[in-house]
């Protein structure tokens, strides 16, 4: 009888600590060592990406762990070239595990003569031989429809709900979930429903990209512990301003739960100096040293849910079961201590 081959992981340079953490979790679940496939992903002198896989992958179920975060283009090219190398080495199936899917903010034509880059990236991934995508909190869920292959989109909301229950367990009745804009209401409502909390919205008017003109709070936040929920925090300008507006409207304190901590430019400094008591992010994007050192930023691991999702894909069981608290709780046991 042929033995069932184990799932095999390979990673580029985008987020090696996360890839190693996923491999460790999978080893724990499987009871056998699931290591990262030995490969080199390097640059030539002119910054061309070069990939060489040192292990036999013929007939293997391959999972490439690679966020397309900053530097987005380098990490995207690494992903495409790794996939091409595996396809040409006769891998049985190639799944791209993209914890943070870059270019997702360019999901529609917002003005005349602009691209839909998310669709272009989708085409490139499929063309490179990728047969399945596993990602987390896509900026726009309709991006799943840009692919003609299966796309599993995991949500951070169930993990955030567990964390909020733990950290606000003595004052859960005072917690209010806040969407930082009208576009994120569905995401915020999902989390509010999970912890049975009320919902408020910050309505913002932008004059131009990256600049917020005015903000209005819809809902009564007086005396509440406000938790702002969003998928991406880039320069943190909107987030810090929203936190200030909420306090001005009578909120007791402000926290934020953001899936992808892009945190570019002045973001960490802004957050450190802001009125927010805490910002909770996940490690879908590798945190920089300033992010790790920031006193009011906390990082939740995504390796437990990603490892379980990879195993579920590999053995053909449900990925959506990971959205349920009873399934998720044991995976995250002991992760949310004070």
Coordinates of C-alpha atoms in Angstrom, one line a residue:
X1 CA 0.0 0.0 0.0
X2 CA 1.4 3.4 -0.9
X3 CA 1.7 5.8 2.1
X4 CA -0.2 9.1 2.0
X5 CA 2.4 11.8 1.4
X6 CA 2.5 14.5 3.9
X7 CA 1.7 18.1 2.8
X8 CA 4.9 20.0 2.0
X9 CA 5.6 23.6 2.8
X10 CA 7.9 26.0 1.0
X11 CA 8.4 29.7 1.7
X12 CA 9.9 32.8 0.1
X13 CA 11.4 35.7 2.0
X14 CA 8.2 37.6 2.8
X15 CA 7.5 36.1 6.3
X16 CA 9.8 33.2 7.2
X17 CA 8.9 33.3 11.0
X18 CA 5.2 32.7 10.1
X19 CA 6.1 29.8 7.7
X20 CA 8.2 28.2 10.4
X21 CA 5.4 28.6 13.0
X22 CA 2.9 27.0 10.6
X23 CA 5.3 24.1 10.0
X24 CA 5.7 23.7 13.8
X25 CA 1.9 23.7 14.3
X26 CA 1.4 21.1 11.5
X27 CA 4.1 18.9 13.0
X28 CA 2.3 19.0 16.3
X29 CA -1.1 18.1 14.7
X30 CA 0.3 15.4 12.5
X31 CA 2.7 13.8 15.0
X32 CA 5.4 13.8 12.3
X33 CA 7.9 16.4 11.4
X34 CA 6.5 18.8 8.7
X35 CA 9.6 20.9 7.7
X36 CA 10.0 23.5 5.1
X37 CA 11.2 22.2 1.8
X38 CA 14.9 23.1 1.3
X39 CA 15.2 25.8 -1.3
X40 CA 17.0 29.0 -2.1
X41 CA 15.1 32.1 -3.1
X42 CA 17.7 34.7 -4.0
X43 CA 18.4 37.8 -6.1
X44 CA 20.9 38.2 -8.9
X45 CA 22.9 41.5 -8.8
X46 CA 20.3 43.2 -10.9
X47 CA 17.6 42.1 -8.4
X48 CA 16.2 39.4 -10.6
X49 CA 14.6 36.7 -8.5
X50 CA 16.1 33.2 -8.7
X51 CA 14.6 30.0 -7.1
X52 CA 16.2 26.6 -6.7
X53 CA 14.4 23.7 -5.0
X54 CA 16.8 21.2 -3.4
X55 CA 14.3 18.4 -2.7
X56 CA 12.3 16.1 -4.9
X57 CA 8.7 17.4 -5.1
X58 CA 7.3 15.1 -7.8
X59 CA 3.7 14.2 -7.1
X60 CA 3.7 16.2 -3.8
X61 CA 0.9 18.4 -2.5
X62 CA 2.8 21.7 -2.2
X63 CA 1.9 24.8 -0.2
X64 CA 3.8 28.0 -0.8
X65 CA 3.6 30.4 2.2
X66 CA 4.2 33.9 0.9
X67 CA 2.5 37.2 1.8
X68 CA 2.6 39.8 -1.0
X69 CA 3.5 42.6 1.5
X70 CA 6.2 45.2 1.3
X71 CA 8.2 45.0 -0.9
X72 CA 5.1 43.9 -2.7
X73 CA 6.5 43.4 -6.2
X74 CA 9.5 41.4 -5.0
X75 CA 7.4 39.1 -2.9
X76 CA 4.8 38.6 -5.6
X77 CA 7.6 37.7 -8.1
X78 CA 9.1 35.2 -5.6
X79 CA 5.6 33.6 -5.3
X80 CA 5.2 33.4 -9.1
X81 CA 8.7 32.0 -9.7
X82 CA 8.4 29.5 -6.9
X83 CA 5.2 28.2 -8.3
X84 CA 6.7 27.9 -11.8
X85 CA 9.7 26.0 -10.3
X86 CA 7.3 23.6 -8.6
X87 CA 5.1 23.1 -11.6
X88 CA 8.1 22.3 -13.8
X89 CA 9.3 19.8 -11.1
X90 CA 6.0 17.9 -11.4
X91 CA 4.4 18.8 -8.1
X92 CA 0.9 17.3 -8.0
X93 CA -0.9 20.4 -6.7
X94 CA 0.3 23.9 -5.8
X95 CA -1.6 25.9 -3.2
X96 CA -0.6 29.5 -2.6
X97 CA -1.0 30.4 1.1
X98 CA -1.1 34.2 0.9
X99 CA -1.8 35.5 4.5
X100 CA -1.8 39.1 3.2
X101 CA -3.0 39.5 -0.4
X102 CA -1.3 42.7 -1.8
X103 CA -2.9 44.8 -4.5
X104 CA -6.3 43.9 -3.0
X105 CA -7.1 47.6 -2.6
X106 CA -7.1 47.9 -6.4
X107 CA -10.2 45.8 -6.8
X108 CA -12.3 48.1 -9.1
X109 CA -12.0 51.2 -11.3
X110 CA -12.5 54.0 -8.9
X111 CA -11.8 56.7 -11.6
X112 CA -11.5 56.8 -15.3
X113 CA -8.3 55.3 -16.8
X114 CA -7.2 53.3 -13.7
X115 CA -6.3 49.6 -13.5
X116 CA -8.0 46.7 -11.7
X117 CA -4.6 45.4 -10.5
X118 CA -6.2 42.7 -8.2
X119 CA -7.5 41.0 -11.3
X120 CA -4.2 41.2 -13.1
X121 CA -2.5 39.6 -10.1
X122 CA -5.1 36.9 -10.0
X123 CA -4.4 36.1 -13.7
X124 CA -0.7 36.0 -13.1
X125 CA -1.0 33.6 -10.1
X126 CA -3.2 31.2 -12.1
X127 CA -0.8 31.4 -15.1
X128 CA 2.1 30.5 -12.8
X129 CA 0.5 27.2 -12.1
X130 CA -1.2 27.9 -8.7
X131 CA -4.4 25.7 -8.4
X132 CA -5.7 27.0 -5.1
X133 CA -5.4 30.1 -2.9
X134 CA -5.6 30.3 0.9
X135 CA -5.7 33.9 2.2
X136 CA -7.0 35.9 5.2
X137 CA -9.3 38.9 5.3
X138 CA -9.3 39.9 1.6
X139 CA -9.8 43.6 1.4
X140 CA -12.7 43.1 -0.9
X141 CA -14.3 39.6 -0.8
X142 CA -15.4 39.9 -4.5
X143 CA -11.7 39.3 -5.4
X144 CA -12.5 35.6 -4.9
X145 CA -14.5 35.9 -8.1
X146 CA -11.4 37.2 -10.0
X147 CA -10.1 33.6 -9.9
X148 CA -11.4 30.5 -11.7
X149 CA -9.7 28.4 -9.0
X150 CA -10.9 27.8 -5.4
X151 CA -10.1 30.6 -3.1
X152 CA -10.4 30.0 0.7
X153 CA -10.7 33.3 2.5
X154 CA -10.2 33.0 6.3
X155 CA -11.5 35.6 8.7
X156 CA -9.7 37.2 11.7
X157 CA -13.0 38.1 13.3
X158 CA -13.5 34.7 15.1
X159 CA -9.9 35.0 16.5
X160 CA -10.4 38.6 17.5
X161 CA -13.7 37.6 19.2
X162 CA -11.8 35.1 21.4
X163 CA -9.2 37.7 22.3
X164 CA -11.7 40.4 23.1
X165 CA -13.6 38.0 25.4
X166 CA -10.4 37.2 27.2
X167 CA -9.1 40.8 27.5
X168 CA -12.4 42.5 28.3
X169 CA -13.9 39.6 30.3
X170 CA -14.7 41.9 33.3
X171 CA -16.2 44.6 31.2
X172 CA -17.7 43.0 28.1
X173 CA -21.0 44.8 28.6
X174 CA -19.1 48.1 28.0
X175 CA -17.5 47.1 24.7
X176 CA -18.7 48.7 21.5
X177 CA -17.4 47.7 18.1
X178 CA -16.7 50.6 15.7
X179 CA -16.3 50.5 12.0
X180 CA -13.8 53.2 10.9
X181 CA -15.8 53.8 7.6
X182 CA -19.1 52.9 6.0
X183 CA -17.3 50.3 3.7
X184 CA -16.2 48.2 6.7
X185 CA -19.6 47.9 8.4
X186 CA -20.1 44.2 7.3
X187 CA -16.7 43.2 8.9
X188 CA -17.5 45.1 12.1
X189 CA -21.0 43.8 12.3
X190 CA -19.7 40.2 12.1
X191 CA -17.4 40.8 15.1
X192 CA -20.1 42.7 17.0
X193 CA -22.5 39.8 16.5
X194 CA -19.9 37.3 17.8
X195 CA -19.4 39.1 21.1
X196 CA -23.0 40.4 21.3
X197 CA -21.8 44.0 21.4
X198 CA -23.5 47.2 19.9
X199 CA -22.1 48.8 16.7
X200 CA -21.1 52.3 15.8
X201 CA -19.7 53.8 12.6
X202 CA -17.3 56.6 11.9
X203 CA -18.3 58.3 8.7
X204 CA -15.3 59.9 7.0
X205 CA -15.1 62.2 4.0
X206 CA -11.8 62.0 2.0
X207 CA -10.7 65.0 -0.1
X208 CA -7.9 62.9 -1.6
X209 CA -6.2 59.5 -1.0
X210 CA -4.4 59.3 2.3
X211 CA -6.0 62.4 3.6
X212 CA -9.1 62.5 5.8
X213 CA -11.2 65.7 5.8
X214 CA -13.9 65.3 8.4
X215 CA -15.3 62.5 10.6
X216 CA -18.7 62.0 12.2
X217 CA -19.7 59.3 14.7
X218 CA -22.9 57.5 14.0
X219 CA -24.1 55.9 17.3
X220 CA -23.8 56.8 21.0
X221 CA -20.3 55.9 22.3
X222 CA -20.6 57.7 25.7
X223 CA -18.8 55.7 28.4
X224 CA -18.1 52.8 26.0
X225 CA -14.8 50.9 25.5
X226 CA -14.6 51.3 21.7
X227 CA -13.0 48.7 19.6
X228 CA -12.2 49.8 16.1
X229 CA -12.1 46.9 13.6
X230 CA -10.6 47.0 10.1
X231 CA -8.6 44.8 7.7
X232 CA -5.7 47.0 6.9
X233 CA -3.8 49.7 8.8
X234 CA -1.3 51.4 6.5
X235 CA -0.1 54.9 7.7
X236 CA -2.5 54.8 10.7
X237 CA -3.7 58.4 10.0
X238 CA -7.4 57.5 9.8
X239 CA -7.1 55.2 12.7
X240 CA -5.5 57.6 15.1
X241 CA -7.9 60.4 14.1
X242 CA -10.9 58.1 14.5
X243 CA -9.7 57.2 18.0
X244 CA -9.5 60.9 18.9
X245 CA -13.0 61.6 17.5
X246 CA -14.4 58.7 19.5
X247 CA -12.9 60.0 22.8
X248 CA -14.1 63.5 21.9
X249 CA -17.6 62.0 21.6
X250 CA -17.4 60.6 25.2
X251 CA -15.9 57.1 24.7
X252 CA -14.1 55.8 27.9
X253 CA -11.2 54.3 26.0
X254 CA -10.3 53.2 22.4
X255 CA -8.7 50.0 21.2
X256 CA -8.2 48.7 17.6
X257 CA -8.2 45.2 16.1
X258 CA -6.7 45.2 12.6
X259 CA -5.9 42.1 10.6
X260 CA -3.0 43.3 8.4
X261 CA -0.5 45.7 10.0
X262 CA 1.0 47.2 6.9
X263 CA 2.2 50.1 9.2
X264 CA 4.2 52.1 6.7
X265 CA 5.9 55.4 7.1
X266 CA 5.0 57.3 10.3
X267 CA 2.4 54.6 11.4
X268 CA 4.2 53.2 14.5
X269 CA 5.1 56.6 15.8
X270 CA 1.5 57.8 15.3
X271 CA 0.1 54.8 17.1
X272 CA 2.6 55.1 20.0
X273 CA 1.7 58.8 20.5
X274 CA -2.1 58.3 19.9
X275 CA -4.9 58.1 22.4
X276 CA -5.4 54.5 21.6
X277 CA -4.8 52.2 24.6
X278 CA -4.0 49.2 22.3
X279 CA -3.7 48.1 18.7
X280 CA -4.0 44.4 18.1
X281 CA -2.7 43.1 14.8
X282 CA -1.9 39.6 13.4
X283 CA 1.4 38.4 12.0
X284 CA 0.1 38.0 8.4
X285 CA 2.8 40.6 7.6
X286 CA 6.1 40.1 9.3
X287 CA 6.3 42.7 12.1
X288 CA 9.3 45.0 12.0
X289 CA 11.4 45.7 15.1
X290 CA 9.7 49.1 15.8
X291 CA 6.3 47.3 15.7
X292 CA 7.5 44.7 18.1
X293 CA 8.9 47.4 20.4
X294 CA 5.8 49.6 20.4
X295 CA 4.3 49.6 23.9
X296 CA 0.7 49.7 22.8
X297 CA 0.9 47.2 19.8
X298 CA 0.1 43.5 20.4
X299 CA 0.4 40.7 17.9
X300 CA -1.9 37.7 17.6
X301 CA -0.4 34.6 15.8
X302 CA -2.2 33.3 12.7
X303 CA -0.1 30.1 12.4
X304 CA -2.7 28.0 14.4
X305 CA -5.6 28.8 12.0
X306 CA -3.4 28.7 8.9
X307 CA -1.9 25.4 9.8
X308 CA -5.3 23.9 10.5
X309 CA -6.6 25.3 7.2
X310 CA -3.7 23.8 5.2
X311 CA -4.3 20.4 6.9
X312 CA -8.1 20.6 6.1
X313 CA -7.3 21.5 2.4
X314 CA -4.8 18.7 2.2
X315 CA -7.1 16.0 3.6
X316 CA -10.2 17.3 1.9
X317 CA -12.2 18.5 5.0
X318 CA -14.1 21.8 5.6
X319 CA -12.2 25.0 5.8
X320 CA -15.3 27.1 6.7
X321 CA -15.5 25.0 9.9
X322 CA -12.7 27.2 11.2
X323 CA -15.1 30.2 11.4
X324 CA -17.0 28.5 14.3
X325 CA -15.9 29.3 17.8
X326 CA -16.0 25.6 19.1
X327 CA -13.6 24.6 16.3
X328 CA -11.3 27.6 16.8
X329 CA -11.1 27.6 20.6
X330 CA -9.0 24.5 21.0
X331 CA -6.7 25.6 18.2
X332 CA -6.0 28.8 20.1
X333 CA -5.9 27.4 23.6
X334 CA -3.5 29.2 25.8
X335 CA -2.8 32.0 23.2
X336 CA -4.7 34.8 24.9
X337 CA -3.3 35.0 28.4
X338 CA -3.2 38.5 30.1

